[in-house]
mmCIF file of C-alpha atoms in Angstrom:
data_model
loop_
_atom_site.group_PDB
_atom_site.id
_atom_site.type_symbol
_atom_site.label_atom_id
_atom_site.label_comp_id
_atom_site.label_asym_id
_atom_site.label_seq_id
_atom_site.Cartn_x
_atom_site.Cartn_y
_atom_site.Cartn_z
ATOM 1 C CA MET A 1 0.000 0.000 0.000
ATOM 2 C CA SER A 2 1.149 3.544 -0.778
ATOM 3 C CA LEU A 3 0.218 7.058 0.296
ATOM 4 C CA TYR A 4 -0.675 9.948 -2.028
ATOM 5 C CA LEU A 5 1.698 12.870 -1.489
ATOM 6 C CA HIS A 6 -0.311 15.838 -0.269
ATOM 7 C CA ASP A 7 0.082 18.735 2.142
ATOM 8 C CA SER A 8 -1.244 16.484 4.902
ATOM 9 C CA ILE A 9 1.788 14.167 4.598
ATOM 10 C CA THR A 10 4.407 15.143 7.194
ATOM 11 C CA PRO A 11 7.527 13.446 8.580
ATOM 12 C CA ASP A 12 5.430 12.238 11.522
ATOM 13 C CA VAL A 13 2.910 10.693 9.125
ATOM 14 C CA ILE A 14 5.780 8.930 7.358
ATOM 15 C CA LYS A 15 7.020 7.506 10.659
ATOM 16 C CA GLU A 16 3.552 6.175 11.473
ATOM 17 C CA ALA A 17 3.049 4.833 7.950
ATOM 18 C CA ALA A 18 6.349 2.966 7.969
ATOM 19 C CA ALA A 19 5.461 1.368 11.300
ATOM 20 C CA ALA A 20 2.112 0.291 9.815
ATOM 21 C CA GLY A 21 3.773 -1.393 6.824
ATOM 22 C CA ILE A 22 3.091 1.247 4.164
ATOM 23 C CA THR A 23 5.723 0.755 1.469
ATOM 24 C CA GLY A 24 5.817 4.090 -0.318
ATOM 25 C CA VAL A 25 4.432 7.461 -1.323
ATOM 26 C CA LYS A 26 3.193 8.299 -4.824
ATOM 27 C CA VAL A 27 3.885 11.757 -6.239
ATOM 28 C CA TYR A 28 1.603 13.280 -8.847
ATOM 29 C CA PRO A 29 2.445 16.769 -10.089
ATOM 30 C CA GLN A 30 -0.840 18.641 -9.990
ATOM 31 C CA GLY A 31 -2.923 18.289 -13.125
ATOM 32 C CA VAL A 32 -0.656 16.038 -15.207
ATOM 33 C CA THR A 33 -2.828 12.917 -15.251
ATOM 34 C CA THR A 34 -6.095 11.355 -14.141
ATOM 35 C CA ASN A 35 -6.982 12.023 -10.489
ATOM 36 C CA SER A 36 -4.051 14.396 -9.938
ATOM 37 C CA ALA A 37 -6.010 17.530 -9.030
ATOM 38 C CA ALA A 38 -4.790 17.207 -5.438
ATOM 39 C CA GLY A 39 -1.208 16.643 -6.524
ATOM 40 C CA VAL A 40 1.817 18.699 -5.556
ATOM 41 C CA THR A 41 3.061 21.960 -7.043
ATOM 42 C CA SER A 42 6.515 22.067 -5.405
ATOM 43 C CA LEU A 43 8.628 19.041 -4.531
ATOM 44 C CA GLU A 44 11.103 21.171 -2.577
ATOM 45 C CA ASP A 45 8.391 21.791 0.017
ATOM 46 C CA PHE A 46 8.410 18.063 0.744
ATOM 47 C CA TYR A 47 12.154 17.607 1.271
ATOM 48 C CA PRO A 48 11.606 17.008 5.024
ATOM 49 C CA VAL A 49 9.151 14.260 4.061
ATOM 50 C CA PHE A 50 11.704 12.724 1.688
ATOM 51 C CA GLU A 51 14.299 12.838 4.461
ATOM 52 C CA ALA A 52 11.901 10.928 6.717
ATOM 53 C CA MET A 53 11.196 8.428 3.945
ATOM 54 C CA GLN A 54 14.925 7.873 3.509
ATOM 55 C CA GLU A 55 15.286 7.330 7.252
ATOM 56 C CA HIS A 56 12.430 4.808 7.344
ATOM 57 C CA ASP A 57 13.395 3.097 4.055
ATOM 58 C CA MET A 58 10.202 3.882 2.168
ATOM 59 C CA VAL A 59 9.904 4.156 -1.615
ATOM 60 C CA LEU A 60 9.213 7.407 -3.472
ATOM 61 C CA ASN A 61 7.077 6.681 -6.552
ATOM 62 C CA LEU A 62 7.285 9.505 -9.081
ATOM 63 C CA HIS A 63 4.933 10.349 -11.909
ATOM 64 C CA GLY A 64 7.727 12.085 -13.744
ATOM 65 C CA GLU A 65 6.232 14.892 -15.806
ATOM 66 C CA VAL A 66 6.344 18.676 -15.567
ATOM 67 C CA PRO A 67 2.998 20.497 -15.761
ATOM 68 C CA ASP A 68 2.579 23.152 -18.452
ATOM 69 C CA VAL A 69 5.113 21.465 -20.739
ATOM 70 C CA ASP A 70 3.845 19.826 -23.923
ATOM 71 C CA VAL A 71 3.092 16.132 -23.516
ATOM 72 C CA MET A 72 5.941 14.973 -25.753
ATOM 73 C CA ASN A 73 8.551 16.750 -23.618
ATOM 74 C CA ALA A 74 7.025 16.788 -20.126
ATOM 75 C CA GLU A 75 8.863 13.647 -18.986
ATOM 76 C CA GLU A 76 12.274 14.711 -20.255
ATOM 77 C CA ALA A 77 11.800 18.102 -18.579
ATOM 78 C CA PHE A 78 11.313 16.303 -15.254
ATOM 79 C CA LEU A 79 14.538 14.276 -15.404
ATOM 80 C CA PRO A 80 16.813 16.955 -13.848
ATOM 81 C CA THR A 81 14.454 16.902 -10.851
ATOM 82 C CA LEU A 82 14.894 13.144 -10.552
ATOM 83 C CA LYS A 83 18.673 13.572 -10.603
ATOM 84 C CA SER A 84 18.499 16.335 -8.015
ATOM 85 C CA ILE A 85 16.369 14.290 -5.594
ATOM 86 C CA ASN A 86 18.694 11.313 -5.958
ATOM 87 C CA GLU A 87 21.756 13.473 -5.277
ATOM 88 C CA ARG A 88 20.150 15.110 -2.236
ATOM 89 C CA PHE A 89 18.765 11.851 -0.824
ATOM 90 C CA PRO A 90 21.139 9.127 -2.065
ATOM 91 C CA LYS A 91 19.707 6.398 0.179
ATOM 92 C CA LEU A 92 16.077 7.109 -0.723
ATOM 93 C CA ARG A 93 14.636 4.406 -2.947
ATOM 94 C CA ILE A 94 12.990 6.085 -5.940
ATOM 95 C CA VAL A 95 10.912 4.614 -8.762
ATOM 96 C CA LEU A 96 10.318 6.666 -11.893
ATOM 97 C CA GLU A 97 6.930 5.256 -12.780
ATOM 98 C CA HIS A 98 5.886 4.315 -16.324
ATOM 99 C CA CYS A 99 8.888 5.880 -18.051
ATOM 100 C CA THR A 100 8.386 6.425 -21.770
ATOM 101 C CA THR A 101 11.532 7.940 -23.265
ATOM 102 C CA SER A 102 15.071 7.050 -24.196
ATOM 103 C CA ALA A 103 16.195 10.011 -22.096
ATOM 104 C CA ALA A 104 14.466 8.544 -19.040
ATOM 105 C CA VAL A 105 16.179 5.192 -19.549
ATOM 106 C CA GLU A 106 19.588 6.838 -19.716
ATOM 107 C CA THR A 107 18.897 9.070 -16.711
ATOM 108 C CA VAL A 108 17.797 6.146 -14.540
ATOM 109 C CA ARG A 109 20.933 4.256 -15.539
ATOM 110 C CA SER A 110 23.082 7.246 -14.604
ATOM 111 C CA CYS A 111 21.543 7.537 -11.129
ATOM 112 C CA GLY A 112 22.663 5.566 -8.116
ATOM 113 C CA PRO A 113 21.528 2.029 -7.239
ATOM 114 C CA THR A 114 18.534 3.306 -5.273
ATOM 115 C CA VAL A 115 16.826 4.593 -8.441
ATOM 116 C CA ALA A 116 14.751 2.326 -10.676
ATOM 117 C CA ALA A 117 11.959 2.680 -13.218
ATOM 118 C CA THR A 118 8.833 0.856 -14.231
ATOM 119 C CA ILE A 119 7.874 0.274 -17.841
ATOM 120 C CA THR A 120 4.323 -0.542 -18.877
ATOM 121 C CA ALA A 121 3.325 -3.247 -21.319
ATOM 122 C CA HIS A 122 1.559 -0.760 -23.595
ATOM 123 C CA HIS A 123 4.499 1.622 -23.923
ATOM 124 C CA LEU A 124 6.443 -1.310 -25.397
ATOM 125 C CA TYR A 125 4.267 -1.277 -28.520
ATOM 126 C CA LEU A 126 2.485 2.082 -28.745
ATOM 127 C CA THR A 127 3.874 5.255 -30.303
ATOM 128 C CA VAL A 128 2.440 8.751 -30.485
ATOM 129 C CA ASP A 129 0.912 7.974 -33.890
ATOM 130 C CA ASP A 130 -1.243 5.288 -32.256
ATOM 131 C CA THR A 131 -2.836 7.691 -29.801
ATOM 132 C CA VAL A 132 -5.427 8.848 -32.317
ATOM 133 C CA ASP A 133 -7.107 5.600 -31.225
ATOM 134 C CA PRO A 134 -8.918 6.317 -27.929
ATOM 135 C CA LEU A 135 -7.933 2.852 -26.670
ATOM 136 C CA ALA A 136 -4.270 3.862 -27.034
ATOM 137 C CA PHE A 137 -4.591 7.252 -25.354
ATOM 138 C CA CYS A 138 -2.878 7.349 -21.973
ATOM 139 C CA LYS A 139 -0.815 9.569 -19.712
ATOM 140 C CA PRO A 140 2.090 9.752 -19.997
ATOM 141 C CA ILE A 141 1.451 9.648 -23.706
ATOM 142 C CA ALA A 142 3.332 7.151 -25.881
ATOM 143 C CA LYS A 143 6.336 8.767 -27.541
ATOM 144 C CA THR A 144 8.402 8.182 -30.690
ATOM 145 C CA PRO A 145 9.358 4.836 -32.250
ATOM 146 C CA ALA A 146 12.939 5.461 -31.064
ATOM 147 C CA ASP A 147 11.705 5.916 -27.493
ATOM 148 C CA ARG A 148 9.615 2.750 -27.671
ATOM 149 C CA ASP A 149 12.600 0.799 -28.959
ATOM 150 C CA ALA A 150 14.789 2.146 -26.143
ATOM 151 C CA LEU A 151 12.303 0.699 -23.644
ATOM 152 C CA ILE A 152 12.422 -2.646 -25.444
ATOM 153 C CA ARG A 153 16.217 -2.691 -25.317
ATOM 154 C CA ALA A 154 16.193 -1.738 -21.646
ATOM 155 C CA ILE A 155 14.124 -4.729 -20.597
ATOM 156 C CA CYS A 156 16.118 -7.067 -22.830
ATOM 157 C CA SER A 157 19.400 -5.833 -21.352
ATOM 158 C CA GLY A 158 18.697 -7.638 -18.096
ATOM 159 C CA ASP A 159 19.270 -4.421 -16.129
ATOM 160 C CA SER A 160 17.431 -4.874 -12.823
ATOM 161 C CA LYS A 161 16.750 -1.124 -12.636
ATOM 162 C CA PHE A 162 13.818 -1.687 -15.019
ATOM 163 C CA PHE A 163 10.774 -3.745 -14.147
ATOM 164 C CA LEU A 164 7.123 -4.054 -15.088
ATOM 165 C CA GLY A 165 4.561 -1.618 -13.751
ATOM 166 C CA THR A 166 1.394 -2.100 -15.769
ATOM 167 C CA ASP A 167 -0.328 1.225 -14.985
ATOM 168 C CA SER A 168 -3.369 -0.605 -16.357
ATOM 169 C CA ALA A 169 -6.370 1.718 -16.366
ATOM 170 C CA PRO A 170 -9.825 0.259 -17.025
ATOM 171 C CA HIS A 171 -12.395 2.770 -18.209
ATOM 172 C CA GLN A 172 -15.955 2.204 -19.295
ATOM 173 C CA LYS A 173 -16.070 1.789 -23.077
ATOM 174 C CA SER A 174 -18.404 4.772 -23.179
ATOM 175 C CA ALA A 175 -15.702 6.912 -21.509
ATOM 176 C CA LYS A 176 -13.242 5.999 -24.263
ATOM 177 C CA ASP A 177 -15.701 6.394 -27.149
ATOM 178 C CA GLN A 178 -15.959 10.175 -27.023
ATOM 179 C CA PRO A 179 -14.127 13.231 -28.417
ATOM 180 C CA LYS A 180 -12.107 13.637 -25.194
ATOM 181 C CA PRO A 181 -11.529 10.039 -24.104
ATOM 182 C CA ALA A 182 -10.450 9.086 -20.606
ATOM 183 C CA ALA A 183 -6.689 8.579 -20.366
ATOM 184 C CA GLY A 184 -5.533 5.042 -19.724
ATOM 185 C CA VAL A 185 -4.878 1.700 -21.414
ATOM 186 C CA PHE A 186 -6.420 -1.469 -19.971
ATOM 187 C CA THR A 187 -3.931 -4.353 -20.163
ATOM 188 C CA GLN A 188 -4.183 -6.214 -16.865
ATOM 189 C CA PRO A 189 -5.962 -9.404 -18.052
ATOM 190 C CA TYR A 190 -3.135 -10.061 -20.533
ATOM 191 C CA ALA A 191 -0.203 -8.126 -19.066
ATOM 192 C CA THR A 192 2.394 -10.864 -19.605
ATOM 193 C CA GLN A 193 1.117 -11.629 -23.088
ATOM 194 C CA TYR A 194 1.213 -7.959 -24.099
ATOM 195 C CA VAL A 195 4.890 -7.835 -23.126
ATOM 196 C CA LEU A 196 5.649 -10.960 -25.132
ATOM 197 C CA LEU A 197 3.682 -9.651 -28.107
ATOM 198 C CA ALA A 198 5.702 -6.424 -28.050
ATOM 199 C CA LEU A 199 8.954 -8.384 -27.899
ATOM 200 C CA GLU A 200 7.876 -10.529 -30.843
ATOM 201 C CA ASP A 201 7.060 -7.387 -32.819
ATOM 202 C CA ALA A 202 10.456 -5.894 -31.933
ATOM 203 C CA THR A 203 12.232 -9.063 -33.033
ATOM 204 C CA GLU A 204 10.443 -8.991 -36.374
ATOM 205 C CA ARG A 205 11.457 -5.340 -36.831
ATOM 206 C CA GLY A 206 15.089 -6.185 -36.071
ATOM 207 C CA ILE A 207 15.231 -4.026 -32.925
ATOM 208 C CA ILE A 208 16.402 -6.974 -30.828
ATOM 209 C CA GLN A 209 17.682 -10.446 -31.537
ATOM 210 C CA GLU A 210 15.559 -13.395 -30.478
ATOM 211 C CA SER A 211 18.487 -14.558 -28.339
ATOM 212 C CA ALA A 212 18.089 -11.425 -26.189
ATOM 213 C CA VAL A 213 14.679 -12.591 -24.967
ATOM 214 C CA THR A 214 15.731 -15.124 -22.353
ATOM 215 C CA GLN A 215 13.690 -16.680 -19.572
ATOM 216 C CA GLU A 216 16.017 -15.124 -16.997
ATOM 217 C CA ARG A 217 15.503 -11.612 -18.378
ATOM 218 C CA LEU A 218 11.756 -12.063 -18.669
ATOM 219 C CA GLU A 219 11.520 -13.298 -15.085
ATOM 220 C CA GLY A 220 13.600 -10.348 -13.957
ATOM 221 C CA PHE A 221 11.447 -7.780 -15.729
ATOM 222 C CA LEU A 222 8.084 -9.360 -14.933
ATOM 223 C CA SER A 223 8.746 -10.378 -11.352
ATOM 224 C CA ARG A 224 12.097 -10.620 -9.625
ATOM 225 C CA SER A 225 13.620 -7.174 -10.134
ATOM 226 C CA GLY A 226 10.618 -5.272 -8.810
ATOM 227 C CA ARG A 227 10.154 -7.623 -5.879
ATOM 228 C CA ARG A 228 13.791 -7.289 -4.858
ATOM 229 C CA PHE A 229 13.768 -3.508 -5.206
ATOM 230 C CA TYR A 230 10.804 -3.391 -2.836
ATOM 231 C CA LYS A 231 12.536 -5.900 -0.538
ATOM 232 C CA LEU A 232 9.603 -8.282 -0.653
ATOM 233 C CA PRO A 233 9.977 -11.911 0.423
ATOM 234 C CA GLU A 234 10.529 -14.602 -2.172
ATOM 235 C CA PRO A 235 7.207 -16.217 -3.157
ATOM 236 C CA GLU A 236 6.343 -19.881 -3.090
ATOM 237 C CA PRO A 237 7.797 -21.692 -6.119
ATOM 238 C CA GLY A 238 5.548 -21.499 -9.150
ATOM 239 C CA LYS A 239 5.610 -21.350 -12.914
ATOM 240 C CA VAL A 240 3.781 -19.635 -15.709
ATOM 241 C CA ILE A 241 3.128 -21.917 -18.668
ATOM 242 C CA LEU A 242 2.796 -20.196 -22.041
ATOM 243 C CA GLU A 243 1.382 -22.085 -25.010
ATOM 244 C CA ARG A 244 0.251 -21.192 -28.502
ATOM 245 C CA LYS A 245 -3.379 -22.252 -28.762
ATOM 246 C CA GLY A 246 -4.757 -19.608 -31.087
ATOM 247 C CA GLU A 247 -6.063 -17.454 -28.236
ATOM 248 C CA THR A 248 -6.769 -13.819 -29.048
ATOM 249 C CA ILE A 249 -7.192 -10.710 -26.921
ATOM 250 C CA GLU A 250 -10.843 -10.016 -26.230
ATOM 251 C CA ARG A 251 -12.080 -6.752 -27.669
ATOM 252 C CA SER A 252 -13.939 -5.943 -24.477
ATOM 253 C CA ILE A 253 -14.877 -7.431 -21.121
ATOM 254 C CA LYS A 254 -18.302 -7.090 -19.495
ATOM 255 C CA ASN A 255 -19.541 -7.750 -15.997
ATOM 256 C CA GLU A 256 -22.209 -10.377 -15.366
ATOM 257 C CA ASP A 257 -25.228 -8.175 -16.026
ATOM 258 C CA GLY A 258 -23.585 -6.295 -18.907
ATOM 259 C CA SER A 259 -23.846 -2.914 -17.233
ATOM 260 C CA VAL A 260 -20.069 -2.381 -17.338
ATOM 261 C CA GLU A 261 -18.014 -2.862 -20.497
ATOM 262 C CA VAL A 262 -14.283 -2.176 -20.670
ATOM 263 C CA ALA A 263 -12.464 -2.277 -24.012
ATOM 264 C CA LEU A 264 -8.968 -3.709 -24.357
ATOM 265 C CA SER A 265 -5.964 -2.549 -26.337
ATOM 266 C CA ARG A 266 -5.076 -4.614 -29.428
ATOM 267 C CA GLY A 267 -8.321 -6.542 -29.349
ATOM 268 C CA GLY A 268 -8.240 -9.511 -31.719
ATOM 269 C CA ALA A 269 -4.441 -9.917 -31.692
ATOM 270 C CA GLU A 270 -3.241 -13.517 -31.315
ATOM 271 C CA ILE A 271 -1.322 -14.192 -28.109
ATOM 272 C CA PHE A 272 0.098 -16.961 -25.965
ATOM 273 C CA SER A 273 -2.324 -18.733 -23.661
ATOM 274 C CA LEU A 274 -1.165 -18.497 -20.045
ATOM 275 C CA ARG A 275 -1.743 -20.738 -17.058
ATOM 276 C CA TRP A 276 -0.137 -21.129 -13.643
ATOM 277 C CA ALA A 277 1.459 -24.387 -12.549
#
């Protein structure tokens, strides 16, 4: 469980939260994404909170965009702030959430070992040209093909600084089928398969070699690296079995009485079938 950074969060609150088992605090700059109206306007005001988080070994989760900067450059404009926080609080564990750019990948690599980043499944295959489709519109927005390919290479490098964070956002189909669609891509039912589909696409485009997609690297990105960064216990042994059975991504999912319908990205695409063993 995480807290939402707000004026009510103080060093004393951090101390109490850590004692209660809260793992981190999520930072939303005000107005940059869905449900961020109560977000922060100045990170410097929260330096005492960050100091307390460092002391109590909590994780700072950053939505890394600068308000009032165009959507294609808002993340890159935030990266000096990430560097500054890391330099000021070198023992504070920081996650740059849902990074989307080559610049973000390089910045995270250049930071100390306490800085990591999540990458979503959908940013591994979407680019800005796709966002004319309401089902591909999300925040942070998908960037250029070169940025997408940098994310692909990052997860295939085996670098434990990068791990999956789905940022899956289910919205009613009616909320996506309008001139100003709700921001968010729904991937959770097929998160692993979306990642594999993106890697297959990248292999076909020659961005990576098939030999780069190893079981060890996939396990690291999908599971182990994030768990270890958060210092979570090792789970009971288990396996995911992936098989080609002609399964396709559903175009939408409805609840039992049909009153709620959520559309999925890449509906109709053929994927691996997945089961736990």
